[in-house]
Short mmCIF file of C-alpha atoms in Angstrom, two decimals:
data_model
loop_
_atom_site.label_atom_id
_atom_site.label_comp_id
_atom_site.label_asym_id
_atom_site.label_seq_id
_atom_site.Cartn_x
_atom_site.Cartn_y
_atom_site.Cartn_z
CA MET A 213 15.32 -28.06 25.69
CA LEU A 214 18.42 -28.66 23.60
CA PRO A 215 20.61 -31.66 24.50
CA GLU A 216 23.49 -29.25 25.19
CA ILE A 217 21.42 -27.50 27.86
CA GLY A 218 20.04 -30.67 29.42
CA PRO A 219 16.96 -31.19 31.56
CA ALA A 220 18.04 -28.76 34.31
CA TRP A 221 19.45 -25.26 34.05
CA ILE A 222 19.92 -21.89 35.71
CA GLU A 223 18.34 -18.70 34.40
CA VAL A 224 20.16 -15.44 35.18
CA ASP A 225 18.34 -12.16 34.62
CA LEU A 226 20.94 -9.66 33.40
CA ASP A 227 18.41 -6.83 33.54
CA ALA A 228 17.99 -7.53 37.27
CA ILE A 229 21.75 -7.37 37.84
CA ALA A 230 22.04 -4.10 35.91
CA ALA A 231 19.14 -2.65 37.93
CA ASN A 232 20.81 -3.74 41.17
CA VAL A 233 24.07 -2.05 40.16
CA ALA A 234 22.09 1.15 39.60
CA ALA A 235 20.25 0.75 42.92
CA VAL A 236 23.50 0.36 44.85
CA ARG A 237 25.09 3.23 42.97
CA ALA A 238 22.18 5.43 44.05
CA LEU A 239 23.08 4.80 47.71
CA LEU A 240 26.64 6.04 47.22
CA LYS A 241 28.19 9.46 46.91
CA PRO A 242 28.92 10.41 43.28
CA ALA A 243 32.69 10.18 43.75
CA THR A 244 32.65 6.75 45.45
CA ARG A 245 33.98 3.93 43.30
CA LEU A 246 32.00 0.70 43.02
CA LEU A 247 33.87 -2.58 42.75
CA ALA A 248 31.60 -5.41 41.55
CA VAL A 249 32.53 -8.66 43.28
CA VAL A 250 32.29 -11.60 40.87
CA LYS A 251 34.18 -14.17 42.96
CA ALA A 252 32.91 -17.76 43.24
CA ASP A 253 31.67 -17.64 39.64
CA ALA A 254 29.72 -14.48 40.46
CA TYR A 255 28.11 -16.21 43.44
CA GLY A 256 26.98 -19.00 41.13
CA HIS A 257 25.52 -16.73 38.46
CA GLY A 258 28.45 -17.00 36.04
CA ALA A 259 31.47 -14.73 36.32
CA VAL A 260 32.07 -13.85 32.68
CA GLU A 261 28.57 -12.71 31.76
CA CYS A 262 27.96 -11.02 35.11
CA ALA A 263 31.27 -9.18 34.93
CA ARG A 264 30.36 -7.83 31.50
CA CYS A 265 26.91 -6.87 32.74
CA CYS A 266 28.25 -5.04 35.81
CA GLN A 267 30.87 -3.25 33.73
CA ASP A 268 28.23 -2.11 31.22
CA ALA A 269 25.96 -1.02 34.09
CA GLY A 270 28.59 1.32 35.50
CA ALA A 271 30.80 -0.60 37.93
CA ASP A 272 34.27 0.96 38.16
CA GLY A 273 36.06 -2.38 38.40
CA LEU A 274 35.78 -6.01 39.40
CA ALA A 275 36.95 -8.08 42.35
CA VAL A 276 37.60 -11.80 42.60
CA SER A 277 39.04 -14.06 45.25
CA THR A 278 41.81 -15.90 43.38
CA LEU A 279 44.19 -15.35 40.50
CA PRO A 280 42.64 -18.13 38.34
CA GLU A 281 39.27 -16.37 38.64
CA ALA A 282 40.86 -13.19 37.31
CA LEU A 283 42.57 -15.07 34.49
CA GLU A 284 39.22 -16.52 33.42
CA LEU A 285 37.88 -12.99 32.96
CA ARG A 286 40.93 -11.88 31.03
CA ALA A 287 40.64 -14.98 28.79
CA HIS A 288 37.19 -13.71 27.78
CA ALA A 289 38.52 -10.25 26.83
CA ILE A 290 37.25 -8.46 29.93
CA ASP A 291 39.57 -5.47 30.25
CA ALA A 292 38.21 -3.84 33.42
CA PRO A 293 40.49 -3.41 36.45
CA ILE A 294 40.40 -6.65 38.45
CA LEU A 295 41.40 -6.80 42.11
CA VAL A 296 42.39 -10.25 43.41
CA MET A 297 41.56 -10.17 47.11
CA THR A 298 43.51 -13.28 48.16
CA PRO A 299 47.10 -12.20 48.90
CA LEU A 300 49.59 -12.62 46.09
CA GLN A 301 52.07 -15.46 46.48
CA PRO A 302 55.56 -14.75 45.10
CA HIS A 303 55.32 -17.51 42.48
CA GLU A 304 52.17 -15.85 41.07
CA ALA A 305 53.85 -12.51 40.42
CA ALA A 306 54.83 -12.98 36.77
CA THR A 307 51.38 -14.29 35.84
CA ALA A 308 49.62 -11.41 37.59
CA VAL A 309 51.80 -8.84 35.84
CA ALA A 310 51.33 -10.42 32.43
CA ALA A 311 47.54 -10.37 32.80
CA ALA A 312 47.40 -6.81 34.16
CA ILE A 313 45.82 -7.97 37.39
CA THR A 314 45.73 -5.82 40.54
CA PRO A 315 47.07 -8.03 43.33
CA THR A 316 46.66 -7.79 47.08
CA LEU A 317 49.89 -7.60 49.08
CA VAL A 318 50.38 -8.59 52.72
CA SER A 319 54.16 -9.04 52.81
CA ALA A 320 57.36 -7.41 51.61
CA ASP A 321 58.41 -10.70 49.98
CA ALA A 322 55.38 -10.63 47.70
CA ALA A 323 55.99 -6.95 46.92
CA ASN A 324 59.60 -7.64 45.97
CA ALA A 325 58.60 -10.58 43.76
CA LEU A 326 56.03 -8.40 42.00
CA GLN A 327 58.61 -5.62 41.60
CA HIS A 328 61.00 -8.07 39.92
CA ALA A 329 58.30 -9.44 37.59
CA ALA A 330 57.15 -5.93 36.69
CA ALA A 331 60.69 -4.83 35.86
CA LEU A 332 61.23 -7.85 33.59
CA ALA A 333 57.93 -7.19 31.81
CA GLY A 334 58.39 -3.45 31.59
CA ARG A 335 55.06 -2.89 33.32
CA ARG A 336 53.81 -0.95 36.34
CA PRO A 337 51.01 -2.83 38.11
CA ALA A 338 48.62 -1.27 40.59
CA VAL A 339 48.54 -2.95 44.00
CA HIS A 340 46.37 -2.93 47.11
CA ILE A 341 47.37 -3.80 50.68
CA LYS A 342 45.05 -5.78 52.96
CA CYS A 343 45.02 -4.75 56.63
CA ASP A 344 43.52 -7.15 59.17
CA THR A 345 41.60 -5.04 61.69
CA GLY A 346 39.50 -7.79 63.25
CA MET A 347 38.48 -10.47 60.75
CA GLY A 348 41.48 -12.63 61.62
CA ARG A 349 42.03 -13.88 58.09
CA TYR A 350 44.28 -12.33 55.45
CA GLY A 351 46.09 -9.07 56.00
CA VAL A 352 48.93 -7.33 57.75
CA LEU A 353 48.09 -6.25 61.29
CA PRO A 354 47.82 -2.48 61.92
CA ALA A 355 51.16 -2.48 63.76
CA GLY A 356 52.91 -3.68 60.61
CA LEU A 357 51.09 -1.50 58.07
CA ALA A 358 53.62 1.35 58.04
CA GLU A 359 56.51 -1.05 57.41
CA LEU A 360 54.67 -2.65 54.49
CA LEU A 361 53.80 0.77 53.07
CA ARG A 362 57.50 1.62 53.11
CA ALA A 363 58.38 -1.65 51.40
CA VAL A 364 55.85 -1.06 48.63
CA ALA A 365 56.94 2.57 48.21
CA ALA A 366 60.52 1.36 47.78
CA CYS A 367 59.42 -0.72 44.77
CA ASP A 368 59.57 1.83 41.96
CA ARG A 369 57.68 -0.44 39.54
CA LEU A 370 54.57 -0.69 41.77
CA ASP A 371 51.71 1.81 42.04
CA LEU A 372 50.02 1.74 45.43
CA GLU A 373 46.34 2.20 44.63
CA GLY A 374 44.63 1.36 47.90
CA VAL A 375 44.52 -0.19 51.36
CA PHE A 376 41.50 -2.20 52.48
CA THR A 377 40.02 -4.23 55.29
CA HIS A 378 36.95 -6.41 55.75
CA ILE A 379 34.41 -5.65 58.48
CA ALA A 380 33.43 -8.78 60.37
CA SER A 381 30.03 -7.84 61.79
CA ALA A 382 28.40 -5.21 59.57
CA PHE A 383 25.34 -7.46 59.23
CA ALA A 384 24.73 -7.67 63.01
CA SER A 385 21.94 -5.80 64.79
CA ASP A 386 24.53 -4.41 67.22
CA LEU A 387 26.81 -2.29 65.05
CA ALA A 388 29.14 -1.15 67.83
CA PRO A 389 31.82 -3.79 66.99
CA ALA A 390 31.63 -2.88 63.28
CA ARG A 391 32.03 0.81 64.02
CA ALA A 392 34.97 0.06 66.31
CA GLN A 393 36.63 -1.99 63.59
CA LEU A 394 36.10 0.76 61.04
CA ALA A 395 37.63 3.27 63.47
CA ARG A 396 40.67 0.97 63.93
CA PHE A 397 41.12 0.79 60.17
CA VAL A 398 40.87 4.55 59.60
CA ALA A 399 43.27 5.22 62.48
CA ALA A 400 45.70 2.52 61.28
CA VAL A 401 45.88 4.00 57.77
CA GLU A 402 46.34 7.53 59.09
CA ALA A 403 49.12 6.46 61.46
CA ALA A 404 50.85 4.34 58.82
CA GLN A 405 50.76 7.16 56.26
CA ALA A 406 52.34 9.55 58.75
CA ALA A 407 54.99 7.05 59.85
CA ALA A 408 55.92 5.89 56.36
CA GLY A 409 55.55 9.22 54.60
CA VAL A 410 53.36 7.52 52.00
CA ARG A 411 49.93 8.68 50.83
CA VAL A 412 47.22 6.05 50.37
CA PRO A 413 45.05 7.11 47.40
CA MET A 414 42.07 4.90 48.24
CA ARG A 415 40.66 3.17 51.32
CA HIS A 416 37.89 0.59 51.19
CA ALA A 417 36.19 -1.34 53.95
CA ALA A 418 32.52 -1.76 53.04
CA ALA A 419 31.06 -4.87 51.46
CA SER A 420 27.31 -5.38 50.85
CA ALA A 421 26.23 -5.45 54.50
CA ALA A 422 28.20 -2.34 55.44
CA VAL A 423 26.80 -0.46 52.44
CA LEU A 424 23.37 -0.91 54.03
CA THR A 425 24.15 -0.60 57.72
CA LEU A 426 27.29 1.52 58.00
CA PRO A 427 27.24 4.41 55.49
CA GLU A 428 30.31 5.95 57.14
CA ALA A 429 32.30 2.94 55.91
CA GLU A 430 31.84 4.06 52.30
CA LEU A 431 35.22 5.88 52.23
CA GLU A 432 36.60 6.09 48.68
CA MET A 433 35.37 2.73 47.36
CA VAL A 434 33.00 -0.14 48.21
CA ARG A 435 33.16 -3.82 47.25
CA VAL A 436 29.69 -5.19 46.54
CA GLY A 437 28.72 -8.77 45.75
CA ASN A 438 25.46 -10.03 47.30
CA LEU A 439 23.44 -6.89 46.59
CA LEU A 440 24.28 -7.01 42.89
CA TYR A 441 22.60 -10.40 42.60
CA GLY A 442 19.50 -9.35 44.53
CA ILE A 443 20.58 -10.92 47.82
CA ARG A 444 20.17 -8.78 50.93
CA PRO A 445 22.68 -9.91 53.61
CA CYS A 446 20.72 -8.46 56.53
CA ALA A 447 17.15 -7.35 57.18
CA HIS A 448 18.01 -4.01 58.78
CA GLY A 449 19.81 -1.00 57.39
CA ARG A 450 19.05 1.25 54.45
CA LYS A 451 16.27 0.31 52.07
CA VAL A 452 17.20 -0.62 48.53
CA ALA A 453 15.00 -2.05 45.79
CA LEU A 454 16.65 -5.28 44.64
CA LYS A 455 15.68 -7.70 41.91
CA THR A 456 16.33 -11.43 42.11
CA ALA A 457 18.59 -12.53 39.26
CA PHE A 458 18.80 -16.30 39.84
CA ARG A 459 16.29 -19.03 39.02
CA ALA A 460 16.99 -22.77 39.01
CA ARG A 461 14.72 -24.94 36.89
CA ALA A 462 14.35 -28.55 35.78
CA GLU A 463 12.01 -30.65 33.66
CA ALA A 464 10.20 -33.64 35.11
CA ALA A 465 11.79 -36.68 33.48
CA GLN A 466 8.94 -39.05 34.41
CA VAL A 467 5.56 -38.85 36.11
CA LYS A 468 3.77 -41.99 37.33
CA VAL A 469 1.39 -43.29 39.96
CA LEU A 470 2.80 -45.54 42.68
CA PRO A 471 0.46 -47.95 44.49
CA PRO A 472 0.02 -47.99 48.28
CA ASN A 473 2.90 -49.47 50.34
CA HIS A 474 5.46 -48.72 47.61
CA GLY A 475 8.94 -47.61 48.71
CA VAL A 476 10.58 -44.48 47.32
CA GLY A 477 14.34 -43.99 47.10
CA TYR A 478 17.30 -45.63 48.80
CA GLY A 479 16.34 -47.70 51.82
CA SER A 480 12.65 -47.03 51.13
CA ALA A 481 12.88 -44.11 53.56
CA PHE A 482 9.40 -43.15 52.38
CA VAL A 483 6.58 -45.66 51.80
CA THR A 484 3.33 -44.58 50.17
CA ARG A 485 0.16 -44.96 52.21
CA ARG A 486 -2.12 -44.42 49.23
CA ALA A 487 -1.88 -44.23 45.47
CA THR A 488 0.64 -41.43 44.99
CA ARG A 489 1.45 -39.53 41.84
CA VAL A 490 5.19 -38.86 41.75
CA ALA A 491 7.47 -36.89 39.47
CA THR A 492 11.19 -37.58 39.20
CA ILE A 493 13.43 -34.69 38.28
CA PRO A 494 17.07 -35.22 37.20
CA VAL A 495 18.75 -33.07 39.85
CA GLY A 496 19.94 -33.83 43.34
CA LEU A 497 22.67 -33.42 45.92
CA ALA A 498 25.42 -32.98 43.31
CA ASP A 499 23.51 -30.07 41.77
CA GLY A 500 23.17 -28.13 45.01
CA LEU A 501 19.81 -29.26 46.32
CA GLY A 502 19.72 -29.86 50.05
CA MET A 503 16.18 -30.61 51.08
CA GLU A 504 15.00 -32.87 53.88
CA PRO A 505 13.08 -35.96 52.76
CA ALA A 506 9.45 -36.31 53.73
CA THR A 507 9.90 -39.52 55.74
CA ARG A 508 7.18 -40.66 58.11
CA LEU A 509 8.96 -39.01 61.02
CA LEU A 510 9.42 -35.74 59.13
CA ARG A 511 6.06 -35.33 57.43
CA LEU A 512 5.38 -32.13 59.39
CA GLN A 513 8.49 -30.34 58.07
CA PRO A 514 7.38 -29.98 54.44
CA LEU A 515 3.99 -28.75 55.63
CA LEU A 516 5.57 -26.14 57.92
CA ARG A 517 7.98 -25.02 55.17
CA ALA A 518 5.10 -24.68 52.70
CA MET A 519 3.05 -22.67 55.20
CA LEU A 520 5.98 -20.35 55.91
CA ARG A 521 6.66 -19.89 52.23
CA ARG A 522 3.04 -18.99 51.50
CA LEU A 523 3.09 -16.46 54.34
CA LEU A 524 6.30 -14.85 53.07
CA ARG A 525 4.91 -14.73 49.55
CA ARG A 526 1.69 -13.09 50.78
CA LEU A 527 3.74 -10.47 52.63
CA GLY A 528 5.90 -9.87 49.58
CA LEU A 529 9.02 -10.99 51.44
CA GLU A 530 9.91 -14.23 49.66
CA ARG A 531 12.11 -12.76 46.94
CA ARG A 532 13.26 -9.81 49.05
CA LEU A 533 14.80 -12.31 51.46
CA GLY A 534 16.55 -14.09 48.59
CA LEU A 535 14.56 -17.30 48.99
CA GLY A 536 13.39 -17.48 45.40
CA ALA A 537 10.62 -19.62 44.04
CA GLY A 538 10.28 -23.05 45.48
CA ALA A 539 11.73 -22.17 48.88
CA GLY A 540 10.11 -25.33 50.21
CA GLY A 541 12.21 -27.44 47.83
CA VAL A 542 10.51 -27.99 44.48
CA ALA A 543 7.55 -26.12 43.02
CA PHE A 544 5.51 -26.33 39.82
CA ASP A 545 3.82 -23.05 38.86
CA GLY A 546 4.27 -21.80 42.40
CA HIS A 547 2.77 -24.90 44.04
CA ASP A 548 5.02 -26.90 46.35
CA ALA A 549 5.81 -30.52 45.52
CA PRO A 550 7.12 -32.26 48.69
CA VAL A 551 10.27 -34.33 48.32
CA LEU A 552 9.73 -38.04 48.91
CA GLY A 553 12.42 -40.37 50.21
CA ARG A 554 16.16 -39.79 50.26
CA MET A 555 17.51 -37.45 47.65
CA ALA A 556 20.01 -39.09 45.32
CA MET A 557 23.13 -37.66 43.68
CA GLN A 558 21.25 -36.43 40.61
CA GLN A 559 17.67 -37.62 41.11
CA THR A 560 14.86 -36.28 43.29
CA THR A 561 11.33 -37.66 43.57
CA VAL A 562 8.47 -35.35 44.53
CA ASP A 563 4.78 -35.76 45.30
CA VAL A 564 2.55 -34.21 42.60
CA THR A 565 -0.68 -35.96 43.59
CA ALA A 566 -2.27 -32.56 44.23
CA LEU A 567 -0.90 -31.13 40.97
CA PRO A 568 -2.75 -32.91 38.13
CA GLY A 569 -1.31 -30.57 35.53
CA VAL A 570 2.24 -31.79 36.07
CA GLU A 571 3.33 -34.15 33.31
CA GLN A 572 6.61 -35.36 31.81
CA GLY A 573 8.44 -32.25 30.63
CA SER A 574 6.70 -29.90 33.07
CA VAL A 575 9.19 -27.34 34.40
CA ALA A 576 9.83 -27.08 38.13
CA ASP A 577 11.43 -24.27 40.10
CA LEU A 578 14.09 -25.47 42.51
CA PHE A 579 15.38 -24.06 45.77
CA VAL A 580 19.12 -24.02 45.16
CA ARG A 581 21.52 -21.60 46.78
CA PRO A 582 23.27 -19.82 43.90
CA THR A 583 26.75 -20.44 45.32
CA ALA A 584 25.96 -24.16 45.68
CA ALA A 585 24.48 -24.66 42.21
CA SER A 586 26.62 -27.10 40.26
CA ALA A 587 28.73 -25.85 37.37
CA ARG A 588 27.24 -28.76 35.42
CA LEU A 589 23.96 -26.85 35.22
CA ALA A 590 23.93 -24.67 32.12
CA ARG A 591 23.50 -20.93 32.71
CA MET A 592 21.03 -19.12 30.48
CA TYR A 593 21.24 -15.32 30.41
CA LEU A 594 18.09 -13.29 29.84
CA ARG A 595 17.41 -9.77 28.61
CA ASP A 596 13.78 -8.63 28.54
CA GLY A 597 12.85 -12.21 29.37
CA VAL A 598 14.57 -13.59 26.27
CA ALA A 599 17.69 -15.75 26.34
CA VAL A 600 20.62 -13.84 24.83
CA ALA A 601 23.47 -16.15 25.88
CA ALA A 602 24.00 -19.59 27.33
CA ARG A 603 27.06 -21.24 28.77
CA THR A 604 27.58 -24.94 29.41
CA LEU A 605 30.58 -26.97 30.56
CA ALA A 606 31.46 -27.31 26.87
CA GLY A 607 31.51 -23.54 26.42
CA GLU A 608 29.21 -20.87 25.02
CA LEU A 609 26.16 -22.14 23.15
CA ASP A 610 25.06 -20.71 19.81
CA LEU A 611 21.50 -19.60 20.58
CA ARG A 612 20.68 -19.34 16.89
CA ARG A 613 20.33 -23.10 17.08
CA ALA A 614 18.01 -22.87 20.06
CA PRO A 615 14.92 -20.70 19.39
CA ALA A 616 12.91 -22.81 21.85
CA ILE A 617 15.10 -21.59 24.71
CA ALA A 618 13.65 -18.11 24.48
CA GLU A 619 10.16 -19.53 24.70
CA ARG A 620 10.98 -21.48 27.85
CA ALA A 621 12.78 -18.59 29.57
#
């Protein structure tokens, strides 16, 4: 691997993301708009490349959590509509207008600040209003929705595009609370429209879980994140064929045999009982790994995890549940390598005694939650199994200098 990539990296399958966009689209009515959620660096997959992929695959727009996330997309020439779901603060108004961002409003003060910034810039931004119908986080309460609609309508430089809410329990087996919350939202919008004399062009309430479990929440638009990356947020609900897009990998930096009674890691939390072949890989807690060490008191845990993983793989459920390869921690060619001792900041030692083919440079699959994977790990983007782009902390990598990357992918 090139020095710019380093000994550990993330592979992101853009074909899988495009297929997932199509699979979600197939669940929706033809007129329903699909907002691809690329917040949190596209759930760890890389916001810029994933936003482009979703846009090319047919998403109608993008959604992020914060204004800086939206600005990152604009800095990379992504011109799709971008909804920032965290409420606009008045001091952010001029920046949002200049970047043609669609902000979320929850107060008249923010609306007035945006109106002033839009007038100065000679622009007319689209806006959405967030209504809190039960999540208890951002949003104006239903009782105040009509007043905020009037305040936005009074701002002649603002275009009200939509009103939205977030359903708190769409993933639960008991959907009665979710349906009740959806009913509160629909009723709140209807009442506010009538009281304020303002028409709301678009309502949206469904995120990934509700798309599967609560089809009636589709309304005029849905906001989908997890499903686009092949992650199913709940086991029940409508069936959809998803493809896993994320794979964390690392090369073994050293492989050696430790003698009996040799400590491993800080505090010698693990001590070998026999000659043990160990591999050290240059990733750890700082990179998003979070595995339990195989200390003498916890020797049963790695065994139970490995047995569960093999069962899920045999049933074809491992990837469908978003566990990915190496769900037991670290795996070489699909074979688990138990973690030994305490995991360090960027070092992890695993037992490869039963894996004679593992040598220095052998590539392991890692169990890392995508949202926890460190930004220090380079992202490699694949099409048809071949790397077409790579991004590191230093920026985009010229793959013409890296033909070996495609071979490793």
